[in-house]
Amino acid sequence: MTTVTSSEFDRGIALAPDGSTGGHRGELGAGWQIGGGVNGGLLLAVAANAIRQELPEHPDPVSITGHYQATSHPGPVTARAEVIRRGRSLSTATATLSQPDEQGRPVEKLRVLASFTDLAGLAGEVRTSAQPPALPPREQCVGMEHAPRELIAQAALLERFELRLDPATVGWAVGAPSMNGRIQGWFRLADGREPDPLSLLLVADALPPVTYDLGLPGWAPTVELTVQLRAEPAPGWLRVSHATRNLAGGYFEEDCEIWDEAGRLVAQSRQLARVPRG
Amino acid sequence: MTTVTSSEFDRGIALAPDGSTGGHRGELGAGWQIGGGVNGGLLLAVAANAIRQELPEHPDPVSITGHYQATSHPGPVTARAEVIRRGRSLSTATATLSQPDEQGRPVEKLRVLASFTDLAGLAGEVRTSAQPPALPPREQCVGMEHAPRELIAQAALLERFELRLDPATVGWAVGAPSMNGRIQGWFRLADGREPDPLSLLLVADALPPVTYDLGLPGWAPTVELTVQLRAEPAPGWLRVSHATRNLAGGYFEEDCEIWDEAGRLVAQSRQLARVPRG
C-alpha cells in the first residue's frame, strides 16, 4: 500500500508551516514541469492543500478556481490560505502561491478561490445523464512512450503518469490530428498512488493540451481553471476526456471530465487557456 | 437609443465611490429578486462593475468566478475591488460584495476572482464546433406570462426580461417536465437595453433553474458561478441554453451557453448549485 509520504504526488504538494509568515512553505519539484513551467493542476492541488490545513472539518474542494498570473518554476513556494467563511456544510476560502524573484521578492503566481466541504459526507440521489468517454481497453490504447519527442522533452510531468490515450484521439502524434478537439484516455499515477479529491485537481490538467488535436501543437498557458468535485473517487484507473468546442480571439476553453473505476463522474472542470503561438 | 442611465440593468449595477471606505456603494433593487434573494447573475455584474472602475484599460471580464456566501437582499451594498496584477493583455482582480446586518455590521455576501481584458481588442480566428440551441421562432415560444404563478410570485426578476422559452423545454410549467435537464430560449432585457459583457453575467443566471425540467421545482441556491466571455455580443436577441448532466450528493452543475444574434458563442458558464429541497 502506498502511504502518504511515499507517493510522488503527496511529496509534490507537501507543505510545512512557515513560522515567519504564518503561511506554508513547499517545494515545487522539477518532475512536475511542462512546457517550461510547473503544471497548473499540481499548483492548484498545492493551493488546495494549504486551504485544507485551515479547514479540518471541510477537507475537500467542491468547487475551486485558480487564476494563473505568471509561470511557476521548480523551487521554493509560499502558500497562504485564508478562510472567508466557515459554514455548516460548506466553507469558502482563498489562497495564494508565491515564489521569490531573483532579488528574493515574492511574486504571486496563482490566486485561488474555493468552496470546501466533506465529500465523504454527501448523501442523496445520483442522476447522471452524462456518459463516460467510450474508450478501448487499456491494452489497445497508446502509452506516452509513443508521444512526439518534443512533447516528452518539455514534459517531465508525463513521467509521473501512466497515461493510455484513445488511439482515435492521438492522430496529432503522427501529424494527423482529428480536428475534433478531443483527447481522452485512461489515467493513473505512475507510482500507484490512488486517486483522491486533491489528486483529481492535477488530473484535470494532466493530458496534453486539446489544441494538439486541432493541429495547434505547443504549450497552451492556462488563464483560469475551475474544477468541481462531485464525488470521492474509487481506487483504480480513471477515465479522462478533454474537449474544446470554441476557439476564438486567441483563447479556447478546455472541458474535462473525470470518471472513476466505479463509473461515477467524479470531477468536471473547465479551463480558459491561450491558443499556442505555434 | 438606450442610454446608460435610462436602463434598468445599468441602474441595477450602478456604483458610487464610497469616500469613507475607498470602495463603492450601490443599491440592490427589489426588482432583481428571485426566490427570496437577489439574483446571483446581477450580483456578479455589480462586482464586475466595481472591478471595471479600477481597470479602465481592461474593462471586460474574460473569466469571472463568484462564490456566494449568504443570501443578498434589496438595499444598500458595498463593493470593494482590488487589482492583483495589471498585465499587458490581461489583469487579475478580486472583489467582495457586503451588506449590513441588522446591527449595521458588514456581512460578506459574494467573493469574486476574475481576469479582465479588452474584449474589443481580441483578434484572431474563430473555430466553433459548438452549435447554437435549435430554437423555434420567437412567436412559437412561450413567454413568462404562462409561467407557474408560484414561480412569478417569487421572481420579480422575470419582469426585467423578455424571455421566450422553447416549448419543448417548458413541460414543467404544466406538470410534465421533460426530465432531460434542459431549458432554453430567447432572451433580451425588457427595456430594450442591448447586451454587453456585463449584462451577459446576468443572462448566465437568468433562466429558471434547470432542475425544474428534472421535476425538482424550487429555488436552487448557487454555490459558485463562473462565466467565460468569449466575444462582445452583437445587438439584438440572445439565444440561451441551460443544461445539467449530473445531479449528485445534493448538488448539480448548470451549464449555460449564450449566443448572440450574429451567431457567435459569446459566453459559456457553469454554476454549481444546491438541489432544491422541494
CSV table of N, CA and C in Angstrom, one decimal, chain A residues 67-68 222-226 246 248-253 270-274, chain B residues 44 48 51-52 55 58-65 85 89-93 112-120 122 197-198 200-201 226-232 265-269:
chain,number,residue,atom,x,y,z
A,67,HIS,N,-6.6,31.4,-10.9
A,67,HIS,CA,-6.2,32.3,-11.9
A,67,HIS,C,-4.7,32.4,-11.9
A,68,TYR,N,-4.1,32.1,-13.0
A,68,TYR,CA,-2.6,31.9,-13.1
A,68,TYR,C,-2.0,33.2,-13.7
A,222,THR,N,-2.5,28.3,-19.2
A,222,THR,CA,-3.9,28.4,-18.6
A,222,THR,C,-4.0,29.8,-18.0
A,223,VAL,N,-5.2,30.4,-18.3
A,223,VAL,CA,-5.5,31.7,-17.7
A,223,VAL,C,-6.3,31.4,-16.4
A,224,GLU,N,-7.3,30.5,-16.5
A,224,GLU,CA,-8.1,30.2,-15.4
A,224,GLU,C,-8.6,28.7,-15.4
A,225,LEU,N,-8.6,28.0,-14.3
A,225,LEU,CA,-9.0,26.6,-14.2
A,225,LEU,C,-10.0,26.5,-13.1
A,226,THR,N,-11.2,26.0,-13.4
A,226,THR,CA,-12.1,25.7,-12.3
A,226,THR,C,-12.4,24.2,-12.3
A,246,ASN,N,-14.8,25.8,-28.8
A,246,ASN,CA,-14.8,27.2,-29.2
A,246,ASN,C,-13.5,27.8,-29.0
A,248,ALA,N,-11.4,31.1,-30.0
A,248,ALA,CA,-11.8,32.4,-30.6
A,248,ALA,C,-11.0,33.5,-29.9
A,249,GLY,N,-10.5,34.5,-30.6
A,249,GLY,CA,-9.8,35.6,-30.0
A,249,GLY,C,-8.6,35.3,-29.3
A,250,GLY,N,-8.0,34.1,-29.7
A,250,GLY,CA,-6.7,33.8,-29.0
A,250,GLY,C,-6.9,32.9,-27.8
A,251,TYR,N,-8.1,32.6,-27.5
A,251,TYR,CA,-8.4,31.7,-26.3
A,251,TYR,C,-9.2,30.5,-26.7
A,252,PHE,N,-9.1,29.5,-25.9
A,252,PHE,CA,-10.0,28.3,-26.0
A,252,PHE,C,-10.4,27.8,-24.7
A,253,GLU,N,-11.6,27.2,-24.6
A,253,GLU,CA,-11.9,26.5,-23.3
A,253,GLU,C,-11.6,25.0,-23.5
A,270,ARG,N,-13.4,23.1,-16.2
A,270,ARG,CA,-13.2,23.9,-17.5
A,270,ARG,C,-12.0,24.8,-17.2
A,271,GLN,N,-11.2,24.9,-18.2
A,271,GLN,CA,-10.2,26.0,-18.1
A,271,GLN,C,-10.3,26.9,-19.4
A,272,LEU,N,-9.8,28.1,-19.2
A,272,LEU,CA,-9.7,29.0,-20.3
A,272,LEU,C,-8.2,29.2,-20.5
A,273,ALA,N,-7.7,28.9,-21.7
A,273,ALA,CA,-6.3,28.9,-22.0
A,273,ALA,C,-6.0,29.7,-23.3
A,274,ARG,N,-4.8,30.1,-23.4
A,274,ARG,CA,-4.4,30.8,-24.6
A,274,ARG,C,-4.0,29.8,-25.7
B,44,LEU,N,-23.1,39.3,-9.6
B,44,LEU,CA,-21.8,39.1,-10.3
B,44,LEU,C,-21.5,40.3,-11.1
B,48,ALA,N,-18.4,42.9,-10.9
B,48,ALA,CA,-17.6,43.1,-12.1
B,48,ALA,C,-17.5,44.6,-12.4
B,51,ILE,N,-14.9,46.1,-10.2
B,51,ILE,CA,-13.5,45.8,-10.8
B,51,ILE,C,-13.2,46.7,-11.9
B,52,ARG,N,-14.2,46.9,-12.8
B,52,ARG,CA,-14.1,47.7,-14.0
B,52,ARG,C,-13.6,49.2,-13.7
B,55,LEU,N,-10.0,49.2,-13.5
B,55,LEU,CA,-9.2,48.7,-14.7
B,55,LEU,C,-9.7,49.3,-16.0
B,58,HIS,N,-8.7,47.4,-19.1
B,58,HIS,CA,-9.2,46.1,-19.3
B,58,HIS,C,-10.6,46.0,-18.7
B,59,PRO,N,-11.6,46.6,-19.5
B,59,PRO,CA,-12.9,46.8,-18.8
B,59,PRO,C,-13.8,45.5,-18.8
B,60,ASP,N,-13.4,44.4,-19.5
B,60,ASP,CA,-14.3,43.3,-19.6
B,60,ASP,C,-13.8,42.0,-18.9
B,61,PRO,N,-14.6,41.3,-18.2
B,61,PRO,CA,-14.2,40.0,-17.6
B,61,PRO,C,-14.1,39.0,-18.8
B,62,VAL,N,-13.0,38.3,-18.8
B,62,VAL,CA,-12.9,37.2,-19.8
B,62,VAL,C,-13.2,35.9,-19.0
B,63,SER,N,-12.9,35.9,-17.7
B,63,SER,CA,-13.3,34.7,-16.9
B,63,SER,C,-13.5,35.3,-15.5
B,64,ILE,N,-14.7,35.0,-15.0
B,64,ILE,CA,-15.1,35.6,-13.7
B,64,ILE,C,-15.8,34.5,-12.9
B,65,THR,N,-15.4,34.4,-11.6
B,65,THR,CA,-15.9,33.4,-10.7
B,65,THR,C,-16.5,34.0,-9.5
B,85,ARG,N,-3.0,41.9,-10.2
B,85,ARG,CA,-2.0,42.1,-11.2
B,85,ARG,C,-2.5,42.8,-12.4
B,89,SER,N,-2.1,42.1,-21.6
B,89,SER,CA,-3.4,41.8,-22.2
B,89,SER,C,-4.4,41.3,-21.3
B,90,LEU,N,-4.0,41.0,-20.0
B,90,LEU,CA,-5.0,40.5,-19.0
B,90,LEU,C,-4.6,41.1,-17.7
B,91,SER,N,-5.6,41.4,-16.9
B,91,SER,CA,-5.3,41.8,-15.5
B,91,SER,C,-6.2,40.9,-14.6
B,92,THR,N,-5.7,40.7,-13.4
B,92,THR,CA,-6.4,39.8,-12.4
B,92,THR,C,-6.9,40.7,-11.3
B,93,ALA,N,-8.1,40.4,-10.8
B,93,ALA,CA,-8.6,41.2,-9.7
B,93,ALA,C,-9.6,40.4,-8.9
B,112,VAL,N,-15.5,37.4,-5.4
B,112,VAL,CA,-15.2,37.2,-6.8
B,112,VAL,C,-13.7,37.2,-7.1
B,113,LEU,N,-13.4,36.4,-8.1
B,113,LEU,CA,-12.0,36.4,-8.6
B,113,LEU,C,-12.1,36.3,-10.1
B,114,ALA,N,-11.4,37.2,-10.8
B,114,ALA,CA,-11.6,37.3,-12.2
B,114,ALA,C,-10.3,37.8,-13.0
B,115,SER,N,-10.3,37.4,-14.2
B,115,SER,CA,-9.3,38.0,-15.2
B,115,SER,C,-10.1,38.9,-16.1
B,116,PHE,N,-9.6,40.1,-16.3
B,116,PHE,CA,-10.2,41.1,-17.2
B,116,PHE,C,-9.3,41.4,-18.4
B,117,THR,N,-10.0,41.7,-19.5
B,117,THR,CA,-9.3,42.1,-20.7
B,117,THR,C,-10.1,43.2,-21.4
B,118,ASP,N,-9.7,43.5,-22.7
B,118,ASP,CA,-10.5,44.4,-23.5
B,118,ASP,C,-11.0,43.5,-24.7
B,119,LEU,N,-12.2,43.0,-24.5
B,119,LEU,CA,-12.8,42.1,-25.5
B,119,LEU,C,-12.8,42.7,-26.9
B,120,ALA,N,-13.0,44.0,-27.0
B,120,ALA,CA,-13.0,44.6,-28.4
B,120,ALA,C,-11.6,44.5,-29.0
B,122,LEU,N,-9.7,41.8,-29.0
B,122,LEU,CA,-9.3,40.4,-29.3
B,122,LEU,C,-9.5,40.2,-30.8
B,197,PRO,N,-20.8,43.0,-22.3
B,197,PRO,CA,-20.2,41.9,-21.5
B,197,PRO,C,-20.8,41.9,-20.0
B,198,LEU,N,-21.1,43.0,-19.4
B,198,LEU,CA,-21.6,42.9,-18.0
B,198,LEU,C,-23.0,42.3,-18.0
B,200,LEU,N,-24.2,40.1,-19.9
B,200,LEU,CA,-24.1,38.7,-20.1
B,200,LEU,C,-23.9,37.9,-18.8
B,201,LEU,N,-23.3,38.6,-17.8
B,201,LEU,CA,-23.2,37.9,-16.5
B,201,LEU,C,-24.5,37.7,-15.8
B,226,THR,N,-19.2,30.5,-12.6
B,226,THR,CA,-18.0,31.0,-13.4
B,226,THR,C,-18.6,31.3,-14.8
B,227,VAL,N,-18.3,32.5,-15.3
B,227,VAL,CA,-18.7,32.9,-16.7
B,227,VAL,C,-17.4,33.2,-17.4
B,228,GLN,N,-17.3,32.7,-18.6
B,228,GLN,CA,-16.2,33.0,-19.5
B,228,GLN,C,-16.8,33.7,-20.7
B,229,LEU,N,-16.4,34.9,-20.9
B,229,LEU,CA,-16.9,35.8,-22.1
B,229,LEU,C,-15.9,35.6,-23.2
B,230,ARG,N,-16.5,35.2,-24.4
B,230,ARG,CA,-15.7,34.8,-25.5
B,230,ARG,C,-15.7,35.8,-26.6
B,231,ALA,N,-16.6,36.8,-26.6
B,231,ALA,CA,-16.7,37.8,-27.6
B,231,ALA,C,-17.6,38.9,-27.1
B,232,GLU,N,-17.5,40.1,-27.7
B,232,GLU,CA,-18.5,41.1,-27.4
B,232,GLU,C,-19.8,40.7,-28.1
B,265,LEU,N,-20.9,32.4,-30.3
B,265,LEU,CA,-21.0,31.9,-28.9
B,265,LEU,C,-20.3,33.0,-28.0
B,266,VAL,N,-21.0,33.8,-27.4
B,266,VAL,CA,-20.4,35.0,-26.7
B,266,VAL,C,-20.1,34.7,-25.2
B,267,ALA,N,-20.7,33.7,-24.6
B,267,ALA,CA,-20.4,33.3,-23.2
B,267,ALA,C,-20.7,31.9,-23.0
B,268,GLN,N,-19.9,31.3,-22.1
B,268,GLN,CA,-20.1,29.9,-21.6
B,268,GLN,C,-20.0,30.0,-20.1
B,269,SER,N,-20.9,29.4,-19.4
B,269,SER,CA,-20.8,29.5,-18.0
B,269,SER,C,-21.2,28.2,-17.3
